[in-house]
Every structure is written in structure tokens, then in C-alpha cells.
Short mmCIF file of C-alpha atoms and ligand atoms in Angstrom, two decimals:
data_model
loop_
_atom_site.label_atom_id
_atom_site.label_comp_id
_atom_site.label_asym_id
_atom_site.label_seq_id
_atom_site.Cartn_x
_atom_site.Cartn_y
_atom_site.Cartn_z
CA MET W 80 0.00 0.00 0.00
CA LEU W 81 1.27 3.48 -0.85
CA PRO W 82 2.12 5.91 1.96
CA SER W 83 -0.35 8.73 2.42
CA PHE W 84 0.55 12.12 0.98
CA PHE W 85 -1.14 13.66 4.04
CA ASP W 86 1.56 12.26 6.34
CA LEU W 87 4.05 14.73 4.84
CA THR W 88 4.81 18.08 6.44
CA LEU W 89 6.08 20.73 4.04
CA ALA W 90 9.63 19.98 5.21
CA ASP W 91 9.10 16.23 4.59
CA LEU W 92 7.73 16.91 1.12
CA THR W 93 10.72 19.12 0.33
CA ASP W 94 13.06 16.35 1.53
CA VAL W 95 11.47 13.64 -0.60
CA LEU W 96 11.58 15.85 -3.67
CA VAL W 97 15.26 16.62 -3.08
CA ALA W 98 16.06 12.95 -2.48
CA ARG W 99 14.43 12.16 -5.83
CA GLY W 100 16.40 14.92 -7.60
CA LEU W 101 13.25 16.96 -8.22
CA ASN W 102 12.70 20.70 -7.80
CA LYS W 103 12.32 21.37 -4.09
CA PHE W 104 10.51 24.65 -4.72
CA SER W 105 7.54 22.68 -6.06
CA ALA W 106 6.74 21.67 -2.47
CA GLY W 107 5.06 25.00 -1.69
CA GLN W 108 3.10 24.92 -4.95
CA ILE W 109 1.95 21.37 -4.28
CA TYR W 110 0.83 22.34 -0.76
CA ASP W 111 -1.07 25.23 -2.28
CA TRP W 112 -2.91 22.94 -4.72
CA VAL W 113 -3.78 20.33 -2.15
CA TYR W 114 -4.56 22.36 0.95
CA LYS W 115 -5.61 25.77 -0.37
CA LYS W 116 -7.20 24.96 -3.72
CA HIS W 117 -8.38 21.48 -2.63
CA VAL W 118 -7.16 19.91 -5.87
CA ARG W 119 -5.82 16.49 -4.93
CA ASP W 120 -5.21 15.06 -8.39
CA PRO W 121 -1.56 15.72 -9.38
CA ALA W 122 -2.60 15.68 -13.07
CA GLU W 123 -4.26 19.06 -12.52
CA TRP W 124 -1.30 20.88 -10.98
CA THR W 125 -0.48 23.01 -14.00
CA ASN W 126 2.54 24.83 -12.55
CA VAL W 127 4.32 21.65 -11.37
CA SER W 128 6.59 19.68 -13.70
CA LYS W 129 5.21 16.60 -15.38
CA GLU W 130 7.97 14.45 -13.92
CA THR W 131 7.20 15.58 -10.36
CA ARG W 132 3.48 15.04 -10.83
CA ALA W 133 3.96 11.58 -12.30
CA TRP W 134 6.33 10.50 -9.55
CA LEU W 135 4.09 11.75 -6.74
CA ALA W 136 1.00 10.17 -8.31
CA GLU W 137 2.65 6.76 -8.40
CA SER W 138 4.37 7.06 -5.01
CA TYR W 139 1.67 8.45 -2.70
CA ASP W 140 -1.94 7.82 -1.82
CA PHE W 141 -3.99 11.02 -2.18
CA ARG W 142 -7.25 9.57 -0.91
CA LEU W 143 -8.87 10.98 2.21
CA PRO W 144 -10.34 8.81 4.97
CA LYS W 145 -13.99 7.97 4.36
CA ILE W 146 -16.99 9.37 6.14
CA VAL W 147 -18.70 6.10 6.95
CA TRP W 148 -21.57 7.60 8.86
CA GLN W 149 -22.62 10.97 10.20
CA GLY W 150 -25.33 12.16 12.52
CA LEU W 151 -26.70 15.56 13.46
CA SER W 152 -27.65 16.45 17.02
CA VAL W 153 -30.62 18.68 17.78
CA ASP W 154 -28.14 21.35 18.95
CA GLY W 155 -26.28 21.41 15.62
CA THR W 156 -23.33 19.24 16.68
CA ARG W 157 -22.45 16.80 13.93
CA LYS W 158 -20.62 13.56 14.55
CA PHE W 159 -18.70 11.80 11.80
CA LEU W 160 -17.53 8.23 11.89
CA VAL W 161 -14.30 8.28 9.89
CA GLY W 162 -12.85 5.10 8.39
CA PHE W 163 -9.24 4.36 7.46
CA THR W 164 -7.70 1.99 4.91
CA ASP W 165 -7.21 -0.80 7.48
CA GLY W 166 -10.89 -0.75 8.45
CA ASN W 167 -10.41 1.04 11.77
CA THR W 168 -12.73 3.92 12.55
CA VAL W 169 -12.65 6.95 14.84
CA GLU W 170 -15.14 9.65 15.60
CA THR W 171 -14.67 13.31 14.87
CA VAL W 172 -17.19 15.93 15.95
CA ALA W 173 -18.00 19.36 14.48
CA ILE W 174 -19.27 21.72 17.17
CA PRO W 175 -20.79 25.03 16.13
CA ALA W 176 -20.55 28.12 18.33
CA ARG W 177 -21.43 31.73 17.57
CA ASP W 178 -18.38 32.70 15.54
CA ARG W 179 -16.65 29.39 14.98
CA LEU W 180 -16.99 25.79 13.91
CA THR W 181 -14.68 23.61 15.96
CA LEU W 182 -13.63 20.12 14.96
CA CYS W 183 -12.91 17.76 17.84
CA VAL W 184 -10.41 15.31 16.33
CA SER W 185 -9.23 11.90 17.51
CA SER W 186 -5.55 11.11 17.98
CA GLN W 187 -5.70 7.34 18.48
CA VAL W 188 -8.04 4.43 17.85
CA GLY W 189 -9.11 3.95 21.47
CA CYS W 190 -6.91 5.02 24.36
CA ALA W 191 -4.46 3.35 26.74
CA ILE W 192 -4.86 5.71 29.69
CA GLY W 193 -7.94 4.00 31.11
CA CYS W 194 -9.77 6.85 32.86
CA THR W 195 -12.72 5.38 34.73
CA PHE W 196 -15.18 8.05 33.55
CA CYS W 197 -14.43 7.83 29.83
CA TYR W 198 -16.24 5.79 27.18
CA THR W 199 -13.19 5.70 24.90
CA ALA W 200 -11.24 3.98 27.68
CA THR W 201 -13.53 0.95 27.55
CA GLN W 202 -12.12 0.28 24.08
CA GLY W 203 -8.44 0.08 25.12
CA LEU W 204 -5.76 1.25 22.70
CA LYS W 205 -5.92 -0.28 19.24
CA ARG W 206 -3.34 1.90 17.55
CA HIS W 207 -1.93 5.38 17.10
CA LEU W 208 -3.21 7.49 14.24
CA LYS W 209 -0.75 8.64 11.60
CA PRO W 210 -0.39 12.37 10.85
CA GLY W 211 -2.33 11.94 7.61
CA GLU W 212 -5.19 10.26 9.45
CA VAL W 213 -5.41 13.18 11.86
CA VAL W 214 -5.22 15.79 9.11
CA GLY W 215 -7.54 13.59 7.04
CA GLN W 216 -10.32 13.85 9.65
CA PHE W 217 -10.36 17.60 9.10
CA LEU W 218 -10.15 17.43 5.31
CA ALA W 219 -12.79 14.71 5.00
CA ALA W 220 -15.18 16.47 7.40
CA GLN W 221 -14.64 19.78 5.60
CA GLU W 222 -15.23 18.19 2.21
CA TRP W 223 -18.45 16.61 3.48
CA LEU W 224 -19.66 19.88 5.01
CA THR W 225 -18.93 21.92 1.90
CA LYS W 226 -20.75 19.41 -0.27
CA ASN W 227 -23.76 18.81 1.97
CA VAL W 228 -24.19 21.95 4.04
CA GLY W 229 -22.61 24.64 1.89
CA GLU W 230 -19.60 26.88 1.34
CA ASP W 231 -20.27 28.73 4.61
CA ALA W 232 -19.78 25.63 6.73
CA ARG W 233 -16.06 26.28 7.27
CA LEU W 234 -14.21 24.56 10.08
CA THR W 235 -12.25 27.23 11.95
CA ASN W 236 -10.83 25.58 15.09
CA ILE W 237 -9.40 22.25 16.17
CA VAL W 238 -9.39 20.62 19.58
CA TYR W 239 -7.54 17.39 20.23
CA MET W 240 -10.33 16.16 22.48
CA GLY W 241 -11.67 13.21 20.56
CA GLN W 242 -10.60 9.63 21.16
CA GLY W 243 -7.10 9.04 22.44
CA GLU W 244 -4.35 10.75 24.39
CA PRO W 245 -2.60 13.06 21.90
CA LEU W 246 0.67 13.23 23.82
CA HIS W 247 0.90 9.43 23.83
CA ASN W 248 1.16 9.80 20.06
CA TYR W 249 3.51 12.78 20.32
CA GLU W 250 5.49 12.66 17.07
CA ASN W 251 2.48 12.01 14.82
CA ILE W 252 0.38 14.70 16.51
CA LYS W 253 3.28 17.12 16.26
CA LYS W 254 3.49 16.51 12.51
CA ALA W 255 -0.29 16.79 12.09
CA THR W 256 -0.21 20.10 13.98
CA GLN W 257 2.61 21.38 11.78
CA ILE W 258 0.51 20.51 8.72
CA TYR W 259 -2.55 22.30 10.17
CA LEU W 260 -0.47 25.39 10.90
CA GLU W 261 1.55 25.54 7.66
CA PRO W 262 0.92 29.00 6.12
CA LYS W 263 1.49 27.62 2.60
CA GLY W 264 -1.26 25.06 3.24
CA MET W 265 -4.19 25.15 5.64
CA GLY W 266 -2.64 27.99 7.59
CA LEU W 267 -4.70 27.66 10.76
CA GLY W 268 -3.73 30.09 13.51
CA GLN W 269 -1.94 28.79 16.61
CA ARG W 270 -4.70 30.12 18.83
CA ARG W 271 -7.23 28.08 16.93
CA ILE W 272 -5.77 24.76 18.02
CA THR W 273 -6.06 23.30 21.53
CA LEU W 274 -4.38 20.12 22.70
CA SER W 275 -5.89 18.39 25.72
CA THR W 276 -3.83 15.95 27.77
CA SER W 277 -4.50 13.68 30.71
CA GLY W 278 -1.08 14.57 32.10
CA LEU W 279 1.60 12.48 30.43
CA VAL W 280 4.49 14.12 32.26
CA PRO W 281 7.47 13.16 30.02
CA ALA W 282 5.61 14.45 26.96
CA ILE W 283 4.51 17.65 28.74
CA GLU W 284 8.18 18.27 29.47
CA LYS W 285 8.81 18.03 25.72
CA LEU W 286 6.18 20.62 24.80
CA ILE W 287 8.97 23.10 24.27
CA GLU W 288 9.58 21.26 20.98
CA PHE W 289 5.89 21.30 20.03
CA PRO W 290 4.24 24.03 17.93
CA PRO W 291 2.88 26.70 20.32
CA VAL W 292 -0.81 25.82 20.46
CA ASN W 293 -3.18 26.19 23.43
CA ILE W 294 -2.80 23.51 26.07
CA ALA W 295 -5.57 22.06 28.23
CA ILE W 296 -4.79 19.82 31.18
CA SER W 297 -7.38 17.29 32.28
CA LEU W 298 -7.09 17.68 36.04
CA HIS W 299 -10.47 16.45 37.33
CA ALA W 300 -9.37 16.24 40.98
CA ALA W 301 -7.38 18.28 43.44
CA HIS W 302 -6.41 15.37 45.68
CA ASN W 303 -4.23 12.44 44.68
CA ASP W 304 -6.54 9.73 46.03
CA VAL W 305 -9.54 11.00 44.04
CA ARG W 306 -7.46 11.62 40.91
CA THR W 307 -5.98 8.12 41.06
CA GLU W 308 -9.46 6.67 41.29
CA LEU W 309 -10.49 8.59 38.18
CA MET W 310 -7.26 8.48 36.21
CA PRO W 311 -4.85 5.57 36.74
CA ILE W 312 -2.10 7.69 35.16
CA ASN W 313 -2.02 9.58 38.47
CA LYS W 314 -0.37 6.56 40.11
CA VAL W 315 2.67 7.16 37.93
CA TYR W 316 2.51 10.94 37.50
CA ASP W 317 0.79 12.37 40.56
CA LEU W 318 -0.33 15.97 41.07
CA GLU W 319 3.06 17.09 42.34
CA ARG W 320 4.90 15.71 39.33
CA LEU W 321 2.22 17.01 37.00
CA PHE W 322 2.45 20.60 38.24
CA LYS W 323 6.25 20.47 38.20
CA ALA W 324 6.02 19.48 34.53
CA ILE W 325 3.41 22.15 33.78
CA LYS W 326 5.88 24.77 35.00
CA THR W 327 8.21 23.76 32.16
CA ILE W 328 5.63 24.62 29.49
CA PRO W 329 6.83 27.77 27.75
CA LEU W 330 3.87 29.94 28.67
CA LYS W 331 4.55 32.76 26.28
CA ALA W 332 4.35 30.40 23.37
CA HIS W 333 1.58 28.14 24.66
CA ARG W 334 -0.36 31.22 25.70
CA ARG W 335 -3.20 29.77 27.61
CA ILE W 336 -3.29 26.82 29.91
CA THR W 337 -6.76 25.65 30.68
CA TYR W 338 -7.52 23.18 33.42
CA GLU W 339 -10.39 20.87 32.66
CA TYR W 340 -12.28 19.73 35.70
CA LEU W 341 -14.91 17.05 35.37
CA LEU W 342 -17.69 17.41 37.93
CA ILE W 343 -18.99 14.09 39.22
CA ASP W 344 -21.83 13.87 41.69
CA GLY W 345 -20.58 13.30 45.24
CA LEU W 346 -17.03 12.52 44.15
CA ASN W 347 -15.18 15.75 43.45
CA ASP W 348 -17.84 18.46 43.75
CA GLY W 349 -17.67 19.43 47.45
CA ILE W 350 -16.12 22.29 49.41
CA ALA W 351 -12.89 20.32 50.10
CA ASP W 352 -12.49 20.01 46.32
CA VAL W 353 -13.07 23.73 45.78
CA GLU W 354 -10.43 24.57 48.39
CA GLY W 355 -7.98 21.96 47.13
CA LEU W 356 -8.34 23.13 43.55
CA ALA W 357 -8.00 26.82 44.42
CA SER W 358 -4.78 26.22 46.33
CA LEU W 359 -3.35 23.94 43.64
CA LEU W 360 -3.70 26.24 40.66
CA PRO W 361 -1.10 28.85 39.82
CA LYS W 362 -2.86 32.18 40.51
CA GLY W 363 -3.50 34.65 37.73
CA GLU W 364 -2.63 32.44 34.82
CA SER W 365 -5.13 29.63 35.27
CA LYS W 366 -8.50 29.20 33.68
CA VAL W 367 -10.76 26.38 34.73
CA ASN W 368 -13.23 24.73 32.42
CA LEU W 369 -15.83 22.80 34.40
CA ILE W 370 -17.26 19.79 32.56
CA PRO W 371 -20.38 18.27 34.07
CA PHE W 372 -19.99 14.50 33.69
CA ASN W 373 -21.59 13.07 30.57
CA GLU W 374 -23.17 9.72 31.12
CA PHE W 375 -22.78 6.86 28.62
CA PRO W 376 -23.99 3.26 28.40
CA GLY W 377 -22.67 1.46 31.48
CA SER W 378 -21.07 4.51 33.15
CA LYS W 379 -20.86 4.26 36.92
CA TYR W 380 -20.84 7.95 37.79
CA LYS W 381 -23.56 10.59 37.89
CA ARG W 382 -23.69 14.17 36.74
CA PRO W 383 -24.21 16.68 39.57
CA SER W 384 -27.27 18.94 39.59
CA GLU W 385 -27.10 22.27 37.76
CA LYS W 386 -27.29 23.94 41.15
CA THR W 387 -24.12 22.19 42.30
CA VAL W 388 -22.31 23.05 39.07
CA PHE W 389 -23.24 26.71 39.49
CA TRP W 390 -22.25 26.66 43.17
CA PHE W 391 -18.85 25.14 42.32
CA MET W 392 -18.24 27.79 39.70
CA GLN W 393 -19.13 30.62 42.08
CA GLN W 394 -16.90 29.21 44.79
CA MET W 395 -13.95 29.13 42.37
CA GLU W 396 -14.65 32.62 41.06
CA SER W 397 -14.90 34.02 44.59
CA ARG W 398 -11.37 32.67 45.08
CA GLY W 399 -10.18 34.65 42.07
CA ILE W 400 -10.09 31.81 39.53
CA THR W 401 -11.66 32.35 36.13
CA CYS W 402 -14.11 29.59 35.51
CA THR W 403 -16.36 28.56 32.64
CA VAL W 404 -18.82 25.72 32.37
CA ARG W 405 -18.63 23.66 29.21
CA THR W 406 -22.05 23.45 27.66
CA THR W 407 -22.77 19.89 26.83
CA LYS W 408 -23.23 19.38 23.12
CA GLY W 409 -24.43 16.46 21.11
CA THR W 410 -25.49 14.13 23.94
CA ASP W 411 -28.42 12.80 21.93
CA ILE W 412 -26.00 11.27 19.42
CA LEU W 413 -23.31 10.38 22.02
CA ALA W 414 -21.02 13.05 20.60
CA ALA W 415 -20.20 14.89 23.82
CA CYS W 416 -16.88 14.70 25.72
CA GLY W 417 -16.14 11.20 26.85
CA GLN W 418 -18.90 9.61 24.83
CA LEU W 419 -16.81 8.76 21.80
CA LYS W 420 -15.98 5.23 20.86
CA SER W 421 -15.17 3.60 17.55
CA ALA W 422 -18.41 2.10 16.42
CA TYR W 423 -16.93 -0.67 14.32
CA GLU W 424 -14.47 -1.94 16.85
CA ASP W 425 -13.19 -5.04 15.11
CA GLY W 426 -12.03 -3.23 12.01
CA ARG W 427 -13.79 -5.92 10.00
CA LEU W 428 -15.31 -3.48 7.60
CA ASN W 429 -13.59 -3.04 4.31
CA LEU W 430 -14.20 0.67 3.97
CA TRP W 431 -12.74 0.82 0.53
CA ASP W 432 -15.35 -1.46 -0.87
CA ASP W 433 -18.56 0.53 -1.10
CA ARG W 434 -20.72 -2.58 -0.96
CA SER W 435 -19.60 -3.14 2.63
CA GLN W 436 -20.96 0.17 3.85
CA THR W 437 -23.90 -1.08 5.79
CA ARG W 438 -24.66 2.33 7.26
CA PRO W 439 -26.27 4.98 5.13
CA THR W 440 -23.98 8.01 4.96
CA ASN W 441 -26.92 10.37 4.98
CA ALA W 442 -28.59 9.16 8.17
CA SER W 443 -28.80 12.67 9.50
CA THR W 444 -30.70 12.28 12.71
CA SER W 445 -29.84 8.88 14.06
CA PRO W 446 -30.32 9.05 17.82
CA GLN W 447 -27.56 6.53 18.54
CA VAL W 448 -24.05 5.65 17.48
CA PRO W 449 -24.21 2.78 15.01
CA ALA W 450 -24.25 -0.52 16.85
CA PRO W 451 -21.03 -2.52 16.72
CA GLN W 452 -21.34 -5.27 14.12
N1 SAH Y 214 -7.13 12.22 26.21
C1 SAH Y 214 -7.18 13.62 26.31
C2 SAH Y 214 -8.07 14.27 25.28
C3 SAH Y 214 -9.35 13.57 24.95
S1 SAH Y 214 -10.58 13.52 26.18
C4 SAH Y 214 -7.58 14.05 27.71
O1 SAH Y 214 -8.01 13.21 28.48
O2 SAH Y 214 -7.44 15.23 28.02
C5 SAH Y 214 -11.23 15.17 26.10
C6 SAH Y 214 -11.89 15.65 27.38
O3 SAH Y 214 -13.11 14.94 27.64
C7 SAH Y 214 -11.01 15.43 28.61
O4 SAH Y 214 -10.97 16.56 29.45
C8 SAH Y 214 -11.73 14.30 29.28
O5 SAH Y 214 -11.42 14.23 30.64
C9 SAH Y 214 -13.17 14.63 28.99
N2 SAH Y 214 -14.08 13.51 29.28
C10 SAH Y 214 -13.82 12.19 29.18
N3 SAH Y 214 -14.90 11.46 29.54
C11 SAH Y 214 -15.87 12.34 29.89
C12 SAH Y 214 -17.22 12.19 30.33
N4 SAH Y 214 -17.79 11.02 30.47
N5 SAH Y 214 -17.92 13.34 30.57
C13 SAH Y 214 -17.36 14.54 30.38
N6 SAH Y 214 -16.09 14.74 29.95
C14 SAH Y 214 -15.34 13.64 29.72
FE1 SF4 Y 215 -7.96 8.57 27.24
FE2 SF4 Y 215 -8.65 11.15 27.61
FE3 SF4 Y 215 -10.49 9.16 27.80
FE4 SF4 Y 215 -8.63 9.42 29.69
S1 SF4 Y 215 -10.22 10.92 29.16
S2 SF4 Y 215 -9.24 7.49 28.70
S3 SF4 Y 215 -6.87 10.07 28.48
S4 SF4 Y 215 -9.37 9.77 25.96
#
């Protein structure tokens, strides 16, 4: 099978052209065709030499991942099930807000971290996604939106908050981010990308080598015993180690650090948690995003009442910590945080054979994720 063109950063593309004895300056023009003009067929790149076009066409796969299924929530959130050449699938979710359309992308098929509140965790880790599969989620979703919703449906922001732990797949996510940011290609702004991590300390310490995007830390508890219950990773990298690592993040570059705090009924939503959290967070530079727990089939926790969520927020604000509550989006189609899971878990589907697509791709209001086959 040919390697995917979408795995190549601009620097990689330049390198392969040079290695082949081809004009390295074509790299920028090729990026322009593919990412700005959305012309993926080398035959149509009129300002690129015939030799270069022919070689790329026979050496790389220019196909995007397939949208196997999509569903629209009553609140406008749209979930896509995206399939790759090996039959694996991930979910990617487009979330509209007033002035933006954010794509929540997956970084792995499943996840190895095993948080006890997360649906993705029940799947375990199947494999890392390649850069082209991460970039491909955006391109495939955008292509679908343009075709089916219209030219105005432009994705503007990216959050690495889908399935998987992005820093566990550091090198591939770094490359994907470089491709998203490349001014000669998609040219997304650094502030438009947010990477969320469960707290993989060695990778956080390497963020100095990562493009300067926004960073969100999934904290979820202010005490080690509670955090360990929720996130087994805390056994290895506890709160002390985590905050030591966070201090190494070059703040000027990674401008904003957001702390995500899941609110679970009776577990981490009391006054001791408010006080613990307020004393833990570096003053002045911290923003907390409260996420009321989203329930999923088989989940053992409960979402607190709206009153408790509001109380928690006020308590934090009265201690001088900026706090927002994440509005839950897409729960009716299991597209909210923590509700994502690859629907076709066995990878038995041959996505490249259209006859095997048992799900209609235009099922716009399915109330459920497709059942595993
Ligand atoms: N693995 C990364 C990014 C993906 S998860 C991380 O954990 O940060 C994205 C966000 O969804 C995280 O903050 C995660 O804690 C949150 N989340 C997971 N399960 C959830 C659930 N059931 N309800 C609400 N948020 C959840
Ligand atoms: Fe993985 Fe994030 Fe889910 Fe934890 S919350 S299991 S790190 S995807």
C-alpha cells in the first residue's frame, strides 16, 4: 500500500523531492494545490513539472479517509464516523458556536490511559493514528460539510479532544499540527488549536519542541486519592509531578493553559475540592473549564445537579479563579466529551469497498451511534 501524501509536512515533502532529484521549490506549490485549492489530483497541478506530478501520483496515496456515517444532534453538533484503509474507525465531531466551527479530532483508535469516567477507555488502545489520518479527519469532514451543508460551513478551530491521548502519540500529533499550521497550506492560527492531555508528564516536558498551540490539562481532581481513582495515570505521575512538569511549558508560546475539571456527583464536587483546587492552581494564569460528567452506556458515575455546578463555579470565582462551564453538546447522538468510541471496533469493515458500507452516509438524525457489528 502506498504511503499517504497527508503524512508529509512541508519539510518532509521538500526532503522527498530533493532525495528524488526533483525541484524542491515545487513543495510549496503542491501544498497550495492540495490544501488551499483542494485539488488532490496531481494531473491538474499546471505549474508543477510533469515528472514531479507523475512521480508523486505513483508514489503516494492522495485519498482521504472515508466518512462512513454521520449524525446531526438537535443542537447542531455533527458527529462523523471516519474510516481508514485498514478498516479502523474513529469519531470526529464538528461543534458550532457563535463565531466558529470547531472540529474535535481523535488522535488514536481507542486510548491506553484507562480513565474510569471515559467511554473511549472501555475500548483500550488499538493503535496510534498517523499524521495523515489526523489531518484527514479535518479534510474529510470539511469536504463533506462543503458538499452537503454549503460553502459557509467552514471549520475554523481544532481541539484534540476526541478519542485518544494526543501526547501518547507525540510525534504524529506534532506533525499533524505542523501541517494544520503551515501557512502555505491550511494555515490555521496557533490560537485556533487546543491540545488536551491527561497529564503524560514526560511528553509535557517536551512541549517546548511542540508548535505553540493552546494547552488544556485534564485535572479532574485536586487530591491524589480522588485523581488516582479517576485516572490511573495519576499513580505514575501524581499531582506534584504534574504541576512540576506544567511549569516547564513555555507559557509565552503556549499562551493559555486551561484546566479541565470534570464534575462528578458526590465525588469531586464538594467544598474540600473547591479549596484543594483553588490552592493547587497557579494564581492569575489559570483558567478552569468545568465539565459536568456526561453519562454513557454502562457509566458508573452521575452528573451533579445544575445547582451544584453553578455553586462550584461561584466558589472558584470568589477565590479569584476564572471559571467557565462547558455546555454539553451532542449528547443525543453520544457526541459529547467522553462519549466517543469507535463504532466498528473489530475493524472488520472493508471501507474501501462501497458494498460493505452497511450504514447509510446520509442518516442525518440517528439518535444513537451505530451498533457494533
Ligand atoms: N485524552 C485527552 C483528550 C481527549 S478527552 C484528555 O483526556 O485530556 C477530552 C476531554 O473529555 C477530557 O478533558 C476528558 O477528561 C473529557 N471527558 C472524558 N470522559 C468524559 C465524560 N464522560 N464526561 C465529560 N467529559 C469527559
Ligand atoms: Fe484517554 Fe482522555 Fe479518555 Fe482518559 S479521558 S481514557 S486520556 S481519551
